[in-house]
Short mmCIF file of C-alpha atoms in Angstrom, two decimals:
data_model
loop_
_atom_site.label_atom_id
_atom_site.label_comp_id
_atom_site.label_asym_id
_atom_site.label_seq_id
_atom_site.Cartn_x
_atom_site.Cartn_y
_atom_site.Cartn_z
CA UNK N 25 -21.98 35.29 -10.50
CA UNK N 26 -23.16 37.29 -13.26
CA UNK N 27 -26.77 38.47 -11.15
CA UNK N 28 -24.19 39.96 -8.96
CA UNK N 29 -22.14 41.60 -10.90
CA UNK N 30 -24.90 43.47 -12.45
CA UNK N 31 -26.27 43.76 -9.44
CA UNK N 32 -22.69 45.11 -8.44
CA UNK N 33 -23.06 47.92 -11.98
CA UNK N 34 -26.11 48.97 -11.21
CA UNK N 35 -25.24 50.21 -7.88
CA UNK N 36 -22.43 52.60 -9.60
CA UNK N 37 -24.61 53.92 -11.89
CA UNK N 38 -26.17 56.76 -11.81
CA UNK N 39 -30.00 57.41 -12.13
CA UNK N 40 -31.17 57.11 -15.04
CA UNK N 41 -31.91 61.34 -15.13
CA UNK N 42 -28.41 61.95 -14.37
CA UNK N 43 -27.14 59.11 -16.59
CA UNK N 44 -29.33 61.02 -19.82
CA UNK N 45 -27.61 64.31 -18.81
CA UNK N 46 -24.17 63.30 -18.83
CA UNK N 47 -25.14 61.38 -22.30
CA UNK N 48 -26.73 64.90 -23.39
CA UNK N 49 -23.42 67.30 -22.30
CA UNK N 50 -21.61 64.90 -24.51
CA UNK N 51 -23.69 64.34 -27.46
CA UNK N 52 -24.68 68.04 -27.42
CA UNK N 53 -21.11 69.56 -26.94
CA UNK N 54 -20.30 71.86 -29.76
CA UNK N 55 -16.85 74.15 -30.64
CA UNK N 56 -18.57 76.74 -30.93
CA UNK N 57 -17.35 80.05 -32.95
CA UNK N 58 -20.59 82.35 -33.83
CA UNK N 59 -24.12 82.72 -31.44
CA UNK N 60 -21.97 84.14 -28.65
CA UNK N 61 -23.66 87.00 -26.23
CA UNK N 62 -21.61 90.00 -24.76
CA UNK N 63 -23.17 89.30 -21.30
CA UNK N 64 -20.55 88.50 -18.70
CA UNK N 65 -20.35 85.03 -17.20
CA UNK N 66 -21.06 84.82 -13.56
CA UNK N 67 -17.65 84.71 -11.69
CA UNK N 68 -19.50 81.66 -9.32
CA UNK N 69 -20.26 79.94 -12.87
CA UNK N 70 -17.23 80.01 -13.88
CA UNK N 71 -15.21 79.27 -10.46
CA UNK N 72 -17.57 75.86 -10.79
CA UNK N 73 -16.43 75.10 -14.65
CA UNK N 74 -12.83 75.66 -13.27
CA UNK N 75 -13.29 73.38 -10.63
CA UNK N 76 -14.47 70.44 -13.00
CA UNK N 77 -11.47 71.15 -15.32
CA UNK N 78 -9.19 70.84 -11.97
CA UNK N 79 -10.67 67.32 -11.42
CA UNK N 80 -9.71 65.93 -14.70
CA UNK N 81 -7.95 62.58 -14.40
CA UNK N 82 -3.66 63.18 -14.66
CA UNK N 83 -1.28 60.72 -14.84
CA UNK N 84 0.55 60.61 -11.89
CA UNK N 85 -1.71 63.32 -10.23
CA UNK N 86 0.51 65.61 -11.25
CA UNK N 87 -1.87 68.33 -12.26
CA UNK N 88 -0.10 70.07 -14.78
CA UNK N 89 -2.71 72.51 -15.54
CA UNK N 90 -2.92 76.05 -14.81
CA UNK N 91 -5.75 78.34 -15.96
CA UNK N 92 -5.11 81.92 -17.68
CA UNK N 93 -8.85 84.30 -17.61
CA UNK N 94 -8.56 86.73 -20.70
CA UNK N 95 -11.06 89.27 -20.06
CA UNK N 96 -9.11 92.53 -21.05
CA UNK N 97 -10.74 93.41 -25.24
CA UNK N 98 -6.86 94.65 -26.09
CA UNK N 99 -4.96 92.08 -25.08
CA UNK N 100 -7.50 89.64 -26.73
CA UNK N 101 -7.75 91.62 -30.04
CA UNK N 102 -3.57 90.94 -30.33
CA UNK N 103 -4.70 87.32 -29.94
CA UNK N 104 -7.32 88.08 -32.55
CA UNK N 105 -4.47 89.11 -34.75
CA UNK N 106 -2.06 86.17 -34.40
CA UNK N 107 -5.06 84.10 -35.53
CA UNK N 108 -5.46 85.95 -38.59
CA UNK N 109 -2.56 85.28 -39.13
CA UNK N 110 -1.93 82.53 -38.74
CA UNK N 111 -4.75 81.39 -40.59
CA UNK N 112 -3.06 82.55 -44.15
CA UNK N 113 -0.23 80.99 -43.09
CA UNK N 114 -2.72 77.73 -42.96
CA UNK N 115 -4.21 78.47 -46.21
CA UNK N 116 -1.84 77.36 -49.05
CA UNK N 117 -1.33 74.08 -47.47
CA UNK N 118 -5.57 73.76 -48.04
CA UNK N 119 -6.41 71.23 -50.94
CA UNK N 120 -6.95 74.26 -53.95
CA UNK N 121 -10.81 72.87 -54.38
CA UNK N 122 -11.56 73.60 -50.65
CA UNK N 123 -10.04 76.93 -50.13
CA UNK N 124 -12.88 78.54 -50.82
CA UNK N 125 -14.93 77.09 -48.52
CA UNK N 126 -12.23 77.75 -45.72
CA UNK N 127 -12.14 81.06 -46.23
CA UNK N 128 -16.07 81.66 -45.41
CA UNK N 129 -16.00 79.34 -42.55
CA UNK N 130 -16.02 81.20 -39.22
CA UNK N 131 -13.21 79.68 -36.88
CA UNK N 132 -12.96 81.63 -33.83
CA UNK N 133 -14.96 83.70 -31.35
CA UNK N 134 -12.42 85.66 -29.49
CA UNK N 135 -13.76 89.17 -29.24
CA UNK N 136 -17.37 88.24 -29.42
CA UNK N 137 -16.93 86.37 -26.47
CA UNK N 138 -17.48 86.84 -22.74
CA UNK N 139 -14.51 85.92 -22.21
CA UNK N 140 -11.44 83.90 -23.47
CA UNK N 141 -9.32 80.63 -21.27
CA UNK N 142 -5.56 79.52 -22.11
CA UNK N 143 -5.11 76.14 -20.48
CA UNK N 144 -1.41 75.43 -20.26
CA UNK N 145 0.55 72.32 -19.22
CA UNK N 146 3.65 72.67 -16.66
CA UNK N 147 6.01 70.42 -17.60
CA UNK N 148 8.25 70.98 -15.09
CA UNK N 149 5.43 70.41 -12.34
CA UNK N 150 5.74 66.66 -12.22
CA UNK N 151 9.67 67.38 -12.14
CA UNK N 152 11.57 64.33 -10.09
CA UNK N 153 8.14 62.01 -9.99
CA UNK N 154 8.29 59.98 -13.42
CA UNK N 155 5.34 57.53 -12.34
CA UNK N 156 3.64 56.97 -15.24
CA UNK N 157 5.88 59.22 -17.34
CA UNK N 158 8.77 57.02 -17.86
CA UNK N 159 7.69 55.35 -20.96
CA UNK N 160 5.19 57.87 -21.76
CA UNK N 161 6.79 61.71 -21.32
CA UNK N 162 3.76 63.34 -23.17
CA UNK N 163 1.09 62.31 -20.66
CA UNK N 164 1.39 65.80 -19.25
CA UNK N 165 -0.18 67.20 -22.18
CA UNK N 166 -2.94 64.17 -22.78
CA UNK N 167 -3.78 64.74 -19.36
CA UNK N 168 -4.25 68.60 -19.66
CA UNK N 169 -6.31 68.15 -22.45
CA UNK N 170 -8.10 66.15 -20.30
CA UNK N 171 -8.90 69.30 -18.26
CA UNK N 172 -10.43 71.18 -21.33
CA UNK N 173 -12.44 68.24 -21.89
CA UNK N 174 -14.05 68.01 -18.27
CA UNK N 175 -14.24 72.60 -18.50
CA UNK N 176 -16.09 72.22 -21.97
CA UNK N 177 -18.43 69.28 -20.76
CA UNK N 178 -19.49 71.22 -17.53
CA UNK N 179 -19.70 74.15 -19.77
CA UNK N 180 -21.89 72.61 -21.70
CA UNK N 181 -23.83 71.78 -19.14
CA UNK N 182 -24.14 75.30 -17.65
CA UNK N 183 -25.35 76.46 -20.84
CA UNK N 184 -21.96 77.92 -21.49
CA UNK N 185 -20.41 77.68 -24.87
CA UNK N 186 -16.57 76.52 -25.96
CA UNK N 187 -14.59 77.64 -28.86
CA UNK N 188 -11.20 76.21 -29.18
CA UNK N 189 -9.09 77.67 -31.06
CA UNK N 190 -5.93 75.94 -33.01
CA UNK N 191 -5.08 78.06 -35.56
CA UNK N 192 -2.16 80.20 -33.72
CA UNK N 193 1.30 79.84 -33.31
CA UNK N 194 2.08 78.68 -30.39
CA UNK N 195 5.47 81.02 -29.98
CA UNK N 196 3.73 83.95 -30.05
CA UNK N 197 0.95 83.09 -28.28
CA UNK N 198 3.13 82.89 -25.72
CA UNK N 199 4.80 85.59 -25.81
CA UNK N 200 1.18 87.63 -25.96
CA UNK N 201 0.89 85.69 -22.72
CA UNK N 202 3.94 86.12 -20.79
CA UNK N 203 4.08 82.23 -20.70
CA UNK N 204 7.27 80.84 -19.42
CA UNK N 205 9.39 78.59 -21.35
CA UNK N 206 9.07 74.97 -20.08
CA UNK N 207 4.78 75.77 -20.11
CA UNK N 208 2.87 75.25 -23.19
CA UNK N 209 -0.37 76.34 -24.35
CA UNK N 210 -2.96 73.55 -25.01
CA UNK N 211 -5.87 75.05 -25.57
CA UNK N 212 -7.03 78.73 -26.12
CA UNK N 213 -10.67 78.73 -25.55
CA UNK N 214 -13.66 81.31 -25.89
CA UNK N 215 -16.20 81.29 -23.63
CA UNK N 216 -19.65 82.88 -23.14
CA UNK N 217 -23.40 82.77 -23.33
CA UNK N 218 -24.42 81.76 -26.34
CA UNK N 219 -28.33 82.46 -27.87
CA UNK N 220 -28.12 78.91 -28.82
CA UNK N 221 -26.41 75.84 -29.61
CA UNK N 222 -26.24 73.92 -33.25
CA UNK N 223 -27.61 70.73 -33.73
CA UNK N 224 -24.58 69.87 -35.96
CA UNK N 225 -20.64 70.38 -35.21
CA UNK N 226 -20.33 73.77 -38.00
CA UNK N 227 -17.62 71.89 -39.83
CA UNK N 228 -20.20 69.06 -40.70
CA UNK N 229 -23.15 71.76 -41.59
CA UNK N 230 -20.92 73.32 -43.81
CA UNK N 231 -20.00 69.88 -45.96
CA UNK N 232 -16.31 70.20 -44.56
CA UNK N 233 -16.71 66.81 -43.19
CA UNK N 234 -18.96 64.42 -41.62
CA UNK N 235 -18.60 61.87 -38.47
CA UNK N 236 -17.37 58.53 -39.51
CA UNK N 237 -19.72 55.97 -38.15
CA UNK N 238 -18.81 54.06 -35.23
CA UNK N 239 -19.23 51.01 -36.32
CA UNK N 240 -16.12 51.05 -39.10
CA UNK N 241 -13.68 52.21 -36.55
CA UNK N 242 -14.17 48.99 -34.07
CA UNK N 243 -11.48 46.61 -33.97
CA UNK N 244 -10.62 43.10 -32.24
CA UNK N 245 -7.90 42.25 -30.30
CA UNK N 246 -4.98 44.18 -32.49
CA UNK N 247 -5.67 47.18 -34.51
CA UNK N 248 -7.50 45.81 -37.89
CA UNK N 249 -8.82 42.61 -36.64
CA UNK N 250 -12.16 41.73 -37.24
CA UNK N 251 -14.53 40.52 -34.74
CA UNK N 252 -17.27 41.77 -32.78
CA UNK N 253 -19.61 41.85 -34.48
CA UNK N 254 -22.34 42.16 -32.44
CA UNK N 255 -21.24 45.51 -30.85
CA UNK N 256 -20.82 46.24 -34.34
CA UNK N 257 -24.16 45.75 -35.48
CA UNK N 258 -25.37 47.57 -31.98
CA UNK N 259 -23.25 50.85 -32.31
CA UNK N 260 -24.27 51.16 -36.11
CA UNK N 261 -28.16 51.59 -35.01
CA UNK N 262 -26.88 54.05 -32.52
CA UNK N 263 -28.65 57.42 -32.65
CA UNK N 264 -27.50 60.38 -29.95
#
């Protein structure tokens, strides 16, 4: 039973060259907020990234995503703007010890950019349909971001680089935006060419933080129980 069920997995996968790539989009993946070119991105490049993002998984197939280009350098400088400041508003709540650091860490790419993407979430969209809602109203949004995840892995992949950025208020964001009501912004992402891509997220180059390994954050059964051991032992000689 077991020859065929392997049997059965390796049929599903995919070759090993396409299995490696998929491993390297992920592993390679960066938010990335400085190396970004001025040339334009292809429209059919783009149009392709799009479509990935549109095939994310969504709960209920509801699709709550819709896609805003940001190509025009005034409109995106006011976006600039709300970042800035937003980003004092940020800063007092910063641990006193690490506000320097913060202050020279570079955060966002939005007018060096090609150009910039707001993914936002419908929320009335899946209206009247609560399959897989009922219990579980937010899965609108997890499955939007969803969406940026499948855009900024098939960016990745295109040679494309992704810069999300968080620090904004969300009010005025949309109101740069002319977003309606009852959508929210998830995600407002730059996007461009980039002259290359960092071996290390920037937070963890600049001693901000560093990934937690693997291996301490597997549980058994119910969240703190011990066990397993030997995926344990196999994920904590894990190298990307």
């Amino acid at each position: 039973m077991n020859a065929v069920r392997n049997h059965a997995c390796r049929e599903n996968a995919f070759e090993e060259a396409g299995r490696d790539a998929v491993y390297r989009a992920i592993f390679t993946r960066r938010d990335v907020r400085s190396h970004f070119r001025p040339d334009p991105i292809d429209d059919a490049v783009l149009a392709r990234l799009l479509m990935a993002a549109h095939h994310a998984p969504s709960v209920g197939f509801m699709q709550p995503w819709n896609f805003i280009v940001i190509r025009d350098m005034e409109r995106r400088q006011a976006v600039r703007d709300l970042f800035l400041a937003a980003r004092e508003q940020e800063l007092p709540n910063i641990a006193e010890e690490r506000q320097m650091l913060y202050r020279k860490l570079k955060l966002e790419g939005i007018c060096e950019s090609a150009l910039n993407l707001c993914i936002t979430c419908d929320r009335s969209r899946s209206k009247g349909s609560p399959l897989g809602r009922w219990h579980n109203p937010e899965m609108d949004i997890y499955s939007t971001v969803c969406a940026v995840q499948n855009f900024w892995l098939a960016a990745r992949a295109e040679g494309i680089g992704v810069g999300w950025v968080s620090i904004i208020d969300t009010e005025a964001l949309k109101r740069a935006l002319n977003i309606p009501d009852h959508v929210v912004p998830i995600a407002y992402l730059c996007v461009g060419h980039v002259s290359e891509f960092a071996p290390q997220p920037d937070l963890e180059r600049s001693g901000w933080g560093a990934r937690l390994p693997l291996s301490e954050l597997i549980m058994s059964e119910t969240f703190g129980g011990g066990g397993e051991d030997t995926l344990k032992d196999i994920a904590g000689k894990m190298r990307p």
